Coordinates of C-alpha atoms and ligand atoms in Angstrom, one line a residue:
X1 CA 28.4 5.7 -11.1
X2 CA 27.8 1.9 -11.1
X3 CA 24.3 0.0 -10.7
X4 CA 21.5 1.4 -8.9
X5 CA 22.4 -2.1 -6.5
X6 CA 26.1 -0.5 -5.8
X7 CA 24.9 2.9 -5.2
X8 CA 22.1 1.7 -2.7
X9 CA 25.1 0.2 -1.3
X10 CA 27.0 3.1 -1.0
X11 CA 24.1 5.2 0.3
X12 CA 23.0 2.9 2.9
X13 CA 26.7 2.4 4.2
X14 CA 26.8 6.3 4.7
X15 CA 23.4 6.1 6.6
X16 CA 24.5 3.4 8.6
X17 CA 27.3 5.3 9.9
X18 CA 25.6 8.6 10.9
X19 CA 22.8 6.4 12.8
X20 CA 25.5 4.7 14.7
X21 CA 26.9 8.1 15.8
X22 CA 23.2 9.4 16.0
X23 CA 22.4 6.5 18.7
X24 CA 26.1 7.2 20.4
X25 CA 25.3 10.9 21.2
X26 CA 21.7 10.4 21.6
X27 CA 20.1 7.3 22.3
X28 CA 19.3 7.5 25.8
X29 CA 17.0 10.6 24.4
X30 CA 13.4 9.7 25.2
X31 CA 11.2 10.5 22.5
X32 CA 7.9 10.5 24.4
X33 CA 5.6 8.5 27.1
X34 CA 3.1 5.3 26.8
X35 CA -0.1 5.6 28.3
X36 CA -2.0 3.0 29.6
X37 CA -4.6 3.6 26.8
X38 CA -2.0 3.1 23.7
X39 CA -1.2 -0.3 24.9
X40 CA -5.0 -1.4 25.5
X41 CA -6.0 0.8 22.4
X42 CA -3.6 0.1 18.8
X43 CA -0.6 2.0 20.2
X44 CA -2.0 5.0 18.2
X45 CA 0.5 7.6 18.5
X46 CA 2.8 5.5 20.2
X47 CA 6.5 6.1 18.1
X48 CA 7.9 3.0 17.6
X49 CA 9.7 2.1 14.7
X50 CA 11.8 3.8 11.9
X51 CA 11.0 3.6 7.9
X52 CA 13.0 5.6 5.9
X53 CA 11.0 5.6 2.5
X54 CA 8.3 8.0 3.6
X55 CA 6.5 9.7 6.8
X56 CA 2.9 10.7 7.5
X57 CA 1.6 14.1 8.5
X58 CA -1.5 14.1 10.4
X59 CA -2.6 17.4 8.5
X60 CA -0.9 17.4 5.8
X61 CA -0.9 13.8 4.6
X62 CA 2.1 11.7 3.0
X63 CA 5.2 12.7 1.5
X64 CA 7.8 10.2 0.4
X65 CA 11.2 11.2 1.4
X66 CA 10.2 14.8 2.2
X67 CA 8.1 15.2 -1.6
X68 CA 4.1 15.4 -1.5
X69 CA 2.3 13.6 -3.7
X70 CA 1.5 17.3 -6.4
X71 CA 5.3 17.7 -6.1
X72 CA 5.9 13.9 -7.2
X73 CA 3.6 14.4 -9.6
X74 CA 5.4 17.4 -11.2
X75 CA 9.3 16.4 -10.5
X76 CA 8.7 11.8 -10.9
X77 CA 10.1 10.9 -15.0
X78 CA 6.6 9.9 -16.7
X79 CA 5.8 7.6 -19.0
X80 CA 6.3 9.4 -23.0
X81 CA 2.6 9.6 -23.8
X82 CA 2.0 10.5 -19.9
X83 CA 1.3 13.1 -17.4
X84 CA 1.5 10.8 -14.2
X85 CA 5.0 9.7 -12.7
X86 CA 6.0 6.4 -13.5
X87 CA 6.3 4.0 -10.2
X88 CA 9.4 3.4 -10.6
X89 CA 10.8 6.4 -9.9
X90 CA 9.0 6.8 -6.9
X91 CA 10.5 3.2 -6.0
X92 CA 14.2 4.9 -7.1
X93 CA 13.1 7.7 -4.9
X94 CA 11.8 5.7 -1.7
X95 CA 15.1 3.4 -1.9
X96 CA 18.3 5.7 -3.0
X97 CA 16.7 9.4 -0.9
X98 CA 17.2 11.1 -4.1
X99 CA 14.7 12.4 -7.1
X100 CA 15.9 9.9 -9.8
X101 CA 16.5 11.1 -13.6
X102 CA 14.8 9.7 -16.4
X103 CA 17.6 7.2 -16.7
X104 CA 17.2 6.2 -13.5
X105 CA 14.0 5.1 -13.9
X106 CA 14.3 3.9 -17.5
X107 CA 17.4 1.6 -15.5
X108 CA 14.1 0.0 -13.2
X109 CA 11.8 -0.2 -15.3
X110 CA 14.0 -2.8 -18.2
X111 CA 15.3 -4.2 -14.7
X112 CA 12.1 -5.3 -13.6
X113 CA 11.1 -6.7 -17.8
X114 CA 14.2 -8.3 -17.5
X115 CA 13.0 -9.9 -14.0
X116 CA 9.4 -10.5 -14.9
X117 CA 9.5 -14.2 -15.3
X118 CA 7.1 -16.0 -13.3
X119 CA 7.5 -19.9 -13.1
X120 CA 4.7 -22.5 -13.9
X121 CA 4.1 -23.6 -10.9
X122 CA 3.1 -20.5 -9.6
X123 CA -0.1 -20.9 -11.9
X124 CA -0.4 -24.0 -11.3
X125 CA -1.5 -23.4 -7.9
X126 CA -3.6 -20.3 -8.3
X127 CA -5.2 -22.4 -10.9
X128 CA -5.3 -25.3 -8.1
X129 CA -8.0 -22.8 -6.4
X130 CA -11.8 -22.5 -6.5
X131 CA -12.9 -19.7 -8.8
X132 CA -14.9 -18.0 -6.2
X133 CA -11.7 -17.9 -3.8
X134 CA -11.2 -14.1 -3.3
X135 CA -8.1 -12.3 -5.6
X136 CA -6.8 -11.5 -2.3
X137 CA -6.4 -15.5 -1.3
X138 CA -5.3 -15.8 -4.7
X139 CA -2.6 -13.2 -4.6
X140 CA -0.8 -13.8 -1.6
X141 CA -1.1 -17.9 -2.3
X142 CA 0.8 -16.8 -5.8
X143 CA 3.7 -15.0 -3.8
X144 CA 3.3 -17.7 -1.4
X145 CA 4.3 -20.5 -4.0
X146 CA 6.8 -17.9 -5.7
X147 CA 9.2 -18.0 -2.3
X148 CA 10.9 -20.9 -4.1
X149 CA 12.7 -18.4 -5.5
X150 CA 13.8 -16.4 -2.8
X151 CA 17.5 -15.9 -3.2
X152 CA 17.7 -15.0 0.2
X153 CA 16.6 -18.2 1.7
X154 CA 18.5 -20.2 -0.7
X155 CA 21.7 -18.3 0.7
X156 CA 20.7 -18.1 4.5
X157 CA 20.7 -21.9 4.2
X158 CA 24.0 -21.9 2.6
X159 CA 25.3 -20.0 5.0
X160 CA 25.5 -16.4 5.0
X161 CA 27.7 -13.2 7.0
X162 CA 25.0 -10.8 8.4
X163 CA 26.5 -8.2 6.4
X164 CA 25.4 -9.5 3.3
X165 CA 22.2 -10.5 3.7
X166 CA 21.3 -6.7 2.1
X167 CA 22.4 -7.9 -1.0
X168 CA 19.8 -11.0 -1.3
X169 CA 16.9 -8.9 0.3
X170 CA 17.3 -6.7 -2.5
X171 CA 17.7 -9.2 -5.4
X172 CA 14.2 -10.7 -3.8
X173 CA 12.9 -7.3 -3.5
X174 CA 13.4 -6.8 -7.2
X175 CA 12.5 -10.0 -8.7
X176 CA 9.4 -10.2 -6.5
X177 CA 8.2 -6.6 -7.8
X178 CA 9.2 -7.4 -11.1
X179 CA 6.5 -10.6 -11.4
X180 CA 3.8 -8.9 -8.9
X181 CA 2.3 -7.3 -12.4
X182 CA 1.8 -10.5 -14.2
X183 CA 0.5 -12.7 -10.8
X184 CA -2.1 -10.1 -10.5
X185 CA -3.1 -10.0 -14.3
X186 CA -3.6 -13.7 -14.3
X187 CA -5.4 -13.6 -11.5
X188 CA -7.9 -11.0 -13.0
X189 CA -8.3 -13.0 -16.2
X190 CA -8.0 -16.2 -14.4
X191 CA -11.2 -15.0 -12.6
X192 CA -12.6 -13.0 -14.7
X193 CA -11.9 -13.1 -17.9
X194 CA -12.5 -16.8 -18.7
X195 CA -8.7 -17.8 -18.7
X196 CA -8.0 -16.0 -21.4
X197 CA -4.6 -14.4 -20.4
X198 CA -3.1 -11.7 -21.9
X199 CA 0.9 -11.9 -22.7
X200 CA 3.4 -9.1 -21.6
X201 CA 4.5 -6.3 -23.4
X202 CA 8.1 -6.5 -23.0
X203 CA 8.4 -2.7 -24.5
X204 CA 5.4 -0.9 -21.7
X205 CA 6.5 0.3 -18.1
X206 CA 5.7 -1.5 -15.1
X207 CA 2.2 -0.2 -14.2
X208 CA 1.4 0.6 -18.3
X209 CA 2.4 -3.3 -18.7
X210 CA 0.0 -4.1 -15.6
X211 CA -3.1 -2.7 -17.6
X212 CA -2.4 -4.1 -20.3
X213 CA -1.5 -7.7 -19.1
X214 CA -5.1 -7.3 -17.4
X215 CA -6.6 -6.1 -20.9
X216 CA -6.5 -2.7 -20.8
X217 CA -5.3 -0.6 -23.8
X218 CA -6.8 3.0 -23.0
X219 CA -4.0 4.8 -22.8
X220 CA -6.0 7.1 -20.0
X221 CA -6.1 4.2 -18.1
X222 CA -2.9 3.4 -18.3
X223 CA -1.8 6.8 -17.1
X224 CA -4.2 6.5 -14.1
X225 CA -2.8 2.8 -13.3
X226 CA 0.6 4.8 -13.0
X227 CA -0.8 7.0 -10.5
X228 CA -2.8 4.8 -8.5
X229 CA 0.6 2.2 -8.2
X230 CA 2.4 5.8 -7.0
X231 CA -0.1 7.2 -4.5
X232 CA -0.6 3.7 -2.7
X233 CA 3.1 2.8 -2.7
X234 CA 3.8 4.0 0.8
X235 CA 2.6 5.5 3.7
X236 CA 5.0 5.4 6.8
X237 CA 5.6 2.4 8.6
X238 CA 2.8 1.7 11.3
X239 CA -0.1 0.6 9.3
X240 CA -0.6 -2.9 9.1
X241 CA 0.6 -4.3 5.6
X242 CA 4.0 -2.0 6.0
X243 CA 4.3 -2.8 9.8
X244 CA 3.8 -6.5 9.2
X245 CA 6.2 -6.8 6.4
X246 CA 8.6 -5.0 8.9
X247 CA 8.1 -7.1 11.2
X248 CA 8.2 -10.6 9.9
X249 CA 11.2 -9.4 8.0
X250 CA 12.7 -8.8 11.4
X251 CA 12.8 -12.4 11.9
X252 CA 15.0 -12.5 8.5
X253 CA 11.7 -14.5 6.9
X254 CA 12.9 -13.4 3.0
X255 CA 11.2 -11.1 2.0
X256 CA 8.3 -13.5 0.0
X257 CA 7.5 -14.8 2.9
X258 CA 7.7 -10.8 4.7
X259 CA 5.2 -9.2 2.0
X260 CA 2.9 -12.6 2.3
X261 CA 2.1 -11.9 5.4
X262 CA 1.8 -7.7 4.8
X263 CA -0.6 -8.4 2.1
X264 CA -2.3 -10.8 4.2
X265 CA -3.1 -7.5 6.6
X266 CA -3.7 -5.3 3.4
X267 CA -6.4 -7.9 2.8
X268 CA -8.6 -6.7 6.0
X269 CA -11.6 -4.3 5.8
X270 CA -10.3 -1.4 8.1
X271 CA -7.3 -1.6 5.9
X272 CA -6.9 -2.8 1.7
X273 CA -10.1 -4.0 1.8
X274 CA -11.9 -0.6 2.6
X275 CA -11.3 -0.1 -1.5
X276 CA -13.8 -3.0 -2.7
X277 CA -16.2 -1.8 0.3
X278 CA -16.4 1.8 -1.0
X279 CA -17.9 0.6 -4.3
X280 CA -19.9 -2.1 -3.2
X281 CA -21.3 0.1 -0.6
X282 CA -22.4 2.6 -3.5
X283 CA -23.5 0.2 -5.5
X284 CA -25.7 -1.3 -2.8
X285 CA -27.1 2.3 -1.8
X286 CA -27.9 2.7 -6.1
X287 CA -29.4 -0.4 -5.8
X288 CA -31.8 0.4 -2.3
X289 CA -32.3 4.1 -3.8
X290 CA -33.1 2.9 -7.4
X291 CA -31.3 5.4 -9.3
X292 CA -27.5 5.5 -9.9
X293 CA -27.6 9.9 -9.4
X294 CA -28.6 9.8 -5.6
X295 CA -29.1 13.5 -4.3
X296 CA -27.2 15.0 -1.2
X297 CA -30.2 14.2 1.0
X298 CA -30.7 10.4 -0.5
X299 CA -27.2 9.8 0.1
X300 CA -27.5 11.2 4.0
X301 CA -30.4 9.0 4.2
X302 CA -28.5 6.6 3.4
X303 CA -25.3 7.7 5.7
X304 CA -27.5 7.6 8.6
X305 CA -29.0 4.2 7.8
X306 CA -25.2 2.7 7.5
X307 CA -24.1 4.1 11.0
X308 CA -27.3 3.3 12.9
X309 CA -27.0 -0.5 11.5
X310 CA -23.7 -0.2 13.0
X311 CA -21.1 -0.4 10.5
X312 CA -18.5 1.9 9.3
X313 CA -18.7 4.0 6.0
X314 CA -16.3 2.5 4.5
X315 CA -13.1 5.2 2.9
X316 CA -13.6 7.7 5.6
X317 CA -11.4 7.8 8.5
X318 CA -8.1 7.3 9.2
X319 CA -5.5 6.2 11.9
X320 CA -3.2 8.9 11.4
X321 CA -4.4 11.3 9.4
X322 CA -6.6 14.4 10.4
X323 CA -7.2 16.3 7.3
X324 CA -9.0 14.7 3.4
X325 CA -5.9 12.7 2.6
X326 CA -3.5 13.6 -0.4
X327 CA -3.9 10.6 -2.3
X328 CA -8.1 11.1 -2.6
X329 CA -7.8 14.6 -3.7
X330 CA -4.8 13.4 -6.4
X331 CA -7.4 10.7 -7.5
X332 CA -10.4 13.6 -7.4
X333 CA -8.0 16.1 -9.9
X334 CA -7.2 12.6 -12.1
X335 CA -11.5 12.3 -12.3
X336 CA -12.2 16.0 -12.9
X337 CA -9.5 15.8 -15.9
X338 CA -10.3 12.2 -17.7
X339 CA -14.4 11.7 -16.7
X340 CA -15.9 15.4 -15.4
X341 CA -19.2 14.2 -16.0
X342 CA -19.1 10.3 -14.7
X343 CA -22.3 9.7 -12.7
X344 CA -20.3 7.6 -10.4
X345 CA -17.8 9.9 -9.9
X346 CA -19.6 12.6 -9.0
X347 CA -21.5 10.6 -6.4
X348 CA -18.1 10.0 -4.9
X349 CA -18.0 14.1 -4.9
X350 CA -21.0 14.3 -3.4
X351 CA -20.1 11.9 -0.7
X352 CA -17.4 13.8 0.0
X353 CA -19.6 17.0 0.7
X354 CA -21.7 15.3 3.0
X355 CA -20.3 12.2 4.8
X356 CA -17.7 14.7 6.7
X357 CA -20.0 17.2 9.0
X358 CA -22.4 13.6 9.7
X359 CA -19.4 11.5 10.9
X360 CA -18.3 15.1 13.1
X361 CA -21.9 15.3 14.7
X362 CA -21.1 12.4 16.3
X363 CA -18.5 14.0 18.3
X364 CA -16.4 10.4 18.7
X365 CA -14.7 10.4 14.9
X366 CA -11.2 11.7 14.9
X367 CA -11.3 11.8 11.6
X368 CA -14.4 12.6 9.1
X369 CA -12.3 13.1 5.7
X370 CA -11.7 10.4 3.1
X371 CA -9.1 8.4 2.9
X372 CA -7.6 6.9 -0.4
X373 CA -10.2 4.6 -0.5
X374 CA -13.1 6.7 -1.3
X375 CA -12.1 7.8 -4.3
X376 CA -9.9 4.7 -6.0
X377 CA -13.1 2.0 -6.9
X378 CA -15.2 4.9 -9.0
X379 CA -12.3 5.6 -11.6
X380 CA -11.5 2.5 -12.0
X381 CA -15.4 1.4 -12.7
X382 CA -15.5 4.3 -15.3
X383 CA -13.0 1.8 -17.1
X384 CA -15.0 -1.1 -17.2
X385 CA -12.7 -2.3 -14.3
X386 CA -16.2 -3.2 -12.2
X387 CA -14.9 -6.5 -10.5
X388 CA -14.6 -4.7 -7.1
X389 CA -13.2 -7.9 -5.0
X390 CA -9.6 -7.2 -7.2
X391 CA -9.3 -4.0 -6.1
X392 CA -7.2 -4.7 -2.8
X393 CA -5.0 -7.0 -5.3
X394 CA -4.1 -3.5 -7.2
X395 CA -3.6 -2.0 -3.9
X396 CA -1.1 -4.6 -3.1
X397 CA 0.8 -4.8 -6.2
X398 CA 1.5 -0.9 -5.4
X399 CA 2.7 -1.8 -1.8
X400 CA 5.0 -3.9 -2.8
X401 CA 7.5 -0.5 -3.8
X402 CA 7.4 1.1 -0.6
X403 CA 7.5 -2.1 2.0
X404 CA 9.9 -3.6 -0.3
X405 CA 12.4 -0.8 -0.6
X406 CA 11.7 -0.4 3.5
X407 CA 13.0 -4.1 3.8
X408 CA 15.8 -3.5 1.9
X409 CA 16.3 -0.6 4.0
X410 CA 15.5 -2.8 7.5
X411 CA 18.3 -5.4 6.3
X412 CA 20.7 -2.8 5.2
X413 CA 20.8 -1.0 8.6
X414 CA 21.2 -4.2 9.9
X415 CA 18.1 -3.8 12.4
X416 CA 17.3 -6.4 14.9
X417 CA 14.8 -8.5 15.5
X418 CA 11.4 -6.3 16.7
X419 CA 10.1 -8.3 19.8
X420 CA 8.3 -5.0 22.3
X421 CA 6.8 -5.5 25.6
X422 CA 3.3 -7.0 26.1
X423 CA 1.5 -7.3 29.7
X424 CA -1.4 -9.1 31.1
X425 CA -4.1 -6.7 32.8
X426 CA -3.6 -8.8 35.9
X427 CA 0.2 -7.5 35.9
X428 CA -1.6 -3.5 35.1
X429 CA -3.9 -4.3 38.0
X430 CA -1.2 -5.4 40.4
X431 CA 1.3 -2.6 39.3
X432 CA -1.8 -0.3 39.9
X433 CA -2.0 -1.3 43.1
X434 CA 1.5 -0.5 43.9
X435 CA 2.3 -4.2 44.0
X436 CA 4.9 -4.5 41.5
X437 CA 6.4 -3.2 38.2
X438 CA 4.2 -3.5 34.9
X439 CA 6.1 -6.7 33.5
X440 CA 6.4 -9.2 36.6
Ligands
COA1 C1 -9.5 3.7 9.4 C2 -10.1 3.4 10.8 C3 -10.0 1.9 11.0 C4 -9.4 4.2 11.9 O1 -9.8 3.7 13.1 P1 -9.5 4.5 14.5 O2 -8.1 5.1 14.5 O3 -9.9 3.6 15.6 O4 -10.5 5.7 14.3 P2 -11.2 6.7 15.5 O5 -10.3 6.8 16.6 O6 -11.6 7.9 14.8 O7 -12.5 5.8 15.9 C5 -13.3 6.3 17.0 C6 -14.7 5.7 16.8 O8 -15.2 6.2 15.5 C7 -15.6 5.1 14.7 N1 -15.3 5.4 13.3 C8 -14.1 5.7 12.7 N2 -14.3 5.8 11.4 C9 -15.6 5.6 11.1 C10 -16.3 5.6 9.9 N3 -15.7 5.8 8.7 N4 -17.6 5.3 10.0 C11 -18.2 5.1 11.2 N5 -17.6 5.1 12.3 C12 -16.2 5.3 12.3 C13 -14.8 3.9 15.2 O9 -15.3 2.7 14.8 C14 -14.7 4.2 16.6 O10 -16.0 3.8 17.2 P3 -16.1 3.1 18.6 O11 -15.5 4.0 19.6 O12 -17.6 2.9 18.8 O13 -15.4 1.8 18.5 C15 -11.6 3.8 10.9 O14 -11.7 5.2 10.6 C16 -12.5 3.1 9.9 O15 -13.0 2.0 10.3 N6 -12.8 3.6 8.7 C17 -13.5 2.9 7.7 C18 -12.7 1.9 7.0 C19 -11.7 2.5 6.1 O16 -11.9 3.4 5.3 N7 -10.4 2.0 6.1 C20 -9.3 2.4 5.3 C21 -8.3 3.2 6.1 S1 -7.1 3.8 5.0

């Protein structure tokens, strides 16, 4: 059988070879045509770039190496006290193609205890921070100072053959998930908490040791920290965070340096962020309406108000997708089990039945259904978890699995450096004139 490591091997080598003969027979094959308006307008729709771990349907939402999220849900090893996969065999699944068994993911999860270690100095300079710098800042600085231990780097410099650099990716990939649990925490307590940090468990899974590191102990908490680090693992490769890590990756940065910059995108509003601006968007409209129940007409009030200042509401609308999105109605079934009667909760319900047909009247909205983000902030306030600026830091521990595993991937299939075609509109207007090709 041999380690998960050698059988990644193993796997990728066979992928490696039916891509090569894929591109031989077919890669003159054109898979589509650019408009004018993609390149002005985010490339939306514009196929570009492969990730194995997962691909997006535009009605149908995610699924991760062909499973949707109920089906992960049923066939993902859980946790012994738990209904919810455990993370890690989603990460087993994203990297290897194949449902793991409960060894499998047993093998991760004392993998990543075994990794967890996070050196001084990485404290020291989150520490080195104002408190009022945002968790996000925080975060990425942590991972930022942790890149002294890239193995990757440390063998790049040594000298390394291109066909091994797979094999350091992944030790960083590991080592770097392993610790993201306990950075985070700190961070949380750091800010939060008054310093007072909270040591591992070394016997709790990845996400259960998560919560508890951060000084949670309801075991219903636990169980929805598991399916929150699942459902935001992954979600094909052309959104920012999994594009960017891609990308600087591509320039063999290790893969501290790659997920940095990723998390650094998570970090904006129209992407991570959108989590933190759900709540404090409902918490600002409890606040203006005076009551923390608002009716289905107070909260169109309040929809209206939003879009006429001209802002977005924030957790509805997507890139991509076209239909409510998988992960909101996983977190919606997670609410109506643990917390039916949660005031805040069911305003997010009632959101949901009247944001969509508002957003649609304005005839301009591709999308009017609710993304992930709509639902995440109000489960995790019914825990006490009401520090809404940490939010996008639980969103990017979680991220870590699937651009992680995708770099692995990217440095495995030996993929190039990405570098596409930009143009000025002077060169548009000239090649519009008939004066010339696009790019002179
Ligand atoms: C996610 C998002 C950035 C996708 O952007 P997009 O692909 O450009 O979306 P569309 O093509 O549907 O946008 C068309 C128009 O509708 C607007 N729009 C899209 N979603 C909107 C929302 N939730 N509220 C108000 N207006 C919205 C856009 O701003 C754009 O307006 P413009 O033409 O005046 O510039 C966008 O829907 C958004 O800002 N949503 C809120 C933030 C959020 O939840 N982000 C998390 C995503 S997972």
């Amino acid at each position: 059988m041999g380690t998960i490591k050698e059988r990644f091997k193993v796997t990728a080598d066979a992928a490696n070879t039916e891509i090569k003969e894929l591109l031989k027979e077919h890669g003159s094959k054109k898979i589509g045509e650019v408009t004018l308006a993609q390149i002005y307008q985010g490339m939306r729709g514009m196929t570009g770039l492969v990730t194995e771990t997962s691909l997006l349907d535009a009605q149908e939402g995610i699924r991760f190496r062909g499973y949707s999220i109920p089906e992960l849900q049923q066939q993902l090893p859980k946790a012994p006290e738990g209904g919810e996969p455990l993370p890690e065999g989603l990460f087993y699944l994203m990297l290897m193609g194949e449902l793991p068994t409960e060894e499998d993911a047993a093998e991760i999860t004392s993998l990543w205890q075994r990794r967890s270690h996070v050196p001084n100095h990485v404290f020291d300079i989150i520490d080195a921070l104002p408190i009022n710098t945002h968790p996000m800042t925080m975060f990425v600085t942590g991972v930022m100072a942790l890149q002294t231990e890239s193995n990757f780097a440390k063998e790049y410099a040594k000298g390394i053959n291109k066909k091994d650099y797979w094999n350091a990716i992944y030790d960083d990939a590991m080592d770097l998930i392993a610790r993201l649990p306990r950075i985070a925490a700190y961070i949380y307590r750091r800010k939060y908490k008054n310093n007072d940090h909270i040591q591992p468990n070394g016997l709790l899974d990845w996400a259960g040791n998560l919560a508890h590191m951060m000084g949670f102990e309801d075991e219903s908490f636990k169980e929805l920290m598991r399916l929150y680090m699942t459902i935001h693992a992954d979600h094909e490769g052309g959104n920012v965070s999994a594009h960017t890590t891609h990308l600087v990756g591509s320039a063999l940065s290790d893969p501290f340096l790659s997920y940095a910059a990723g998390m650094n995108g998570l970090a904006g509003p129209l992407h991570g962020l959108a989590n933190q601006e759900v709540i404090k968007w409902i918490f600002e409209m409890q606040e203006e309406l005076g009551t923390d129940d608002p009716s289905k007409e107070q909260i169109e009030e309040y929809v209206r108000k939003t879009l006429s200042s001209g802002k977005v509401v924030p957790g509805y609308g997507h890139a991509v997708l076209r239909k409510t999105d998988p992960r909101f109605t996983a977190q919606m079934e997670f609410g109506k089990k643990h917390m039916p009667d949660d005031k805040l909760v069911n305003t997010v319900w009632k959101i949901y039945d009247t944001v969509p047909p508002i957003l649609q009247s304005l005839g301009k909205i591709k999308n009017p259904w609710p993304n992930v983000d709509a639902h995440s902030g109000a489960l995790l306030v019914h825990y006490g978890l009401v520090e809404y600026e940490f939010y996008t830091v639980l969103f990017a521990v979680s991220r870590a699995l699937g651009v992680l595993a995708s770099l692995c991937w990217d440095r495995a299939l030996g993929f190039p450096l990405e570098r596409p075609k930009s143009v000025t509109t002077q060169s548009v207007k000239l090649w519009l004139e008939g004066k010339g090709e696009i790019w002179e």
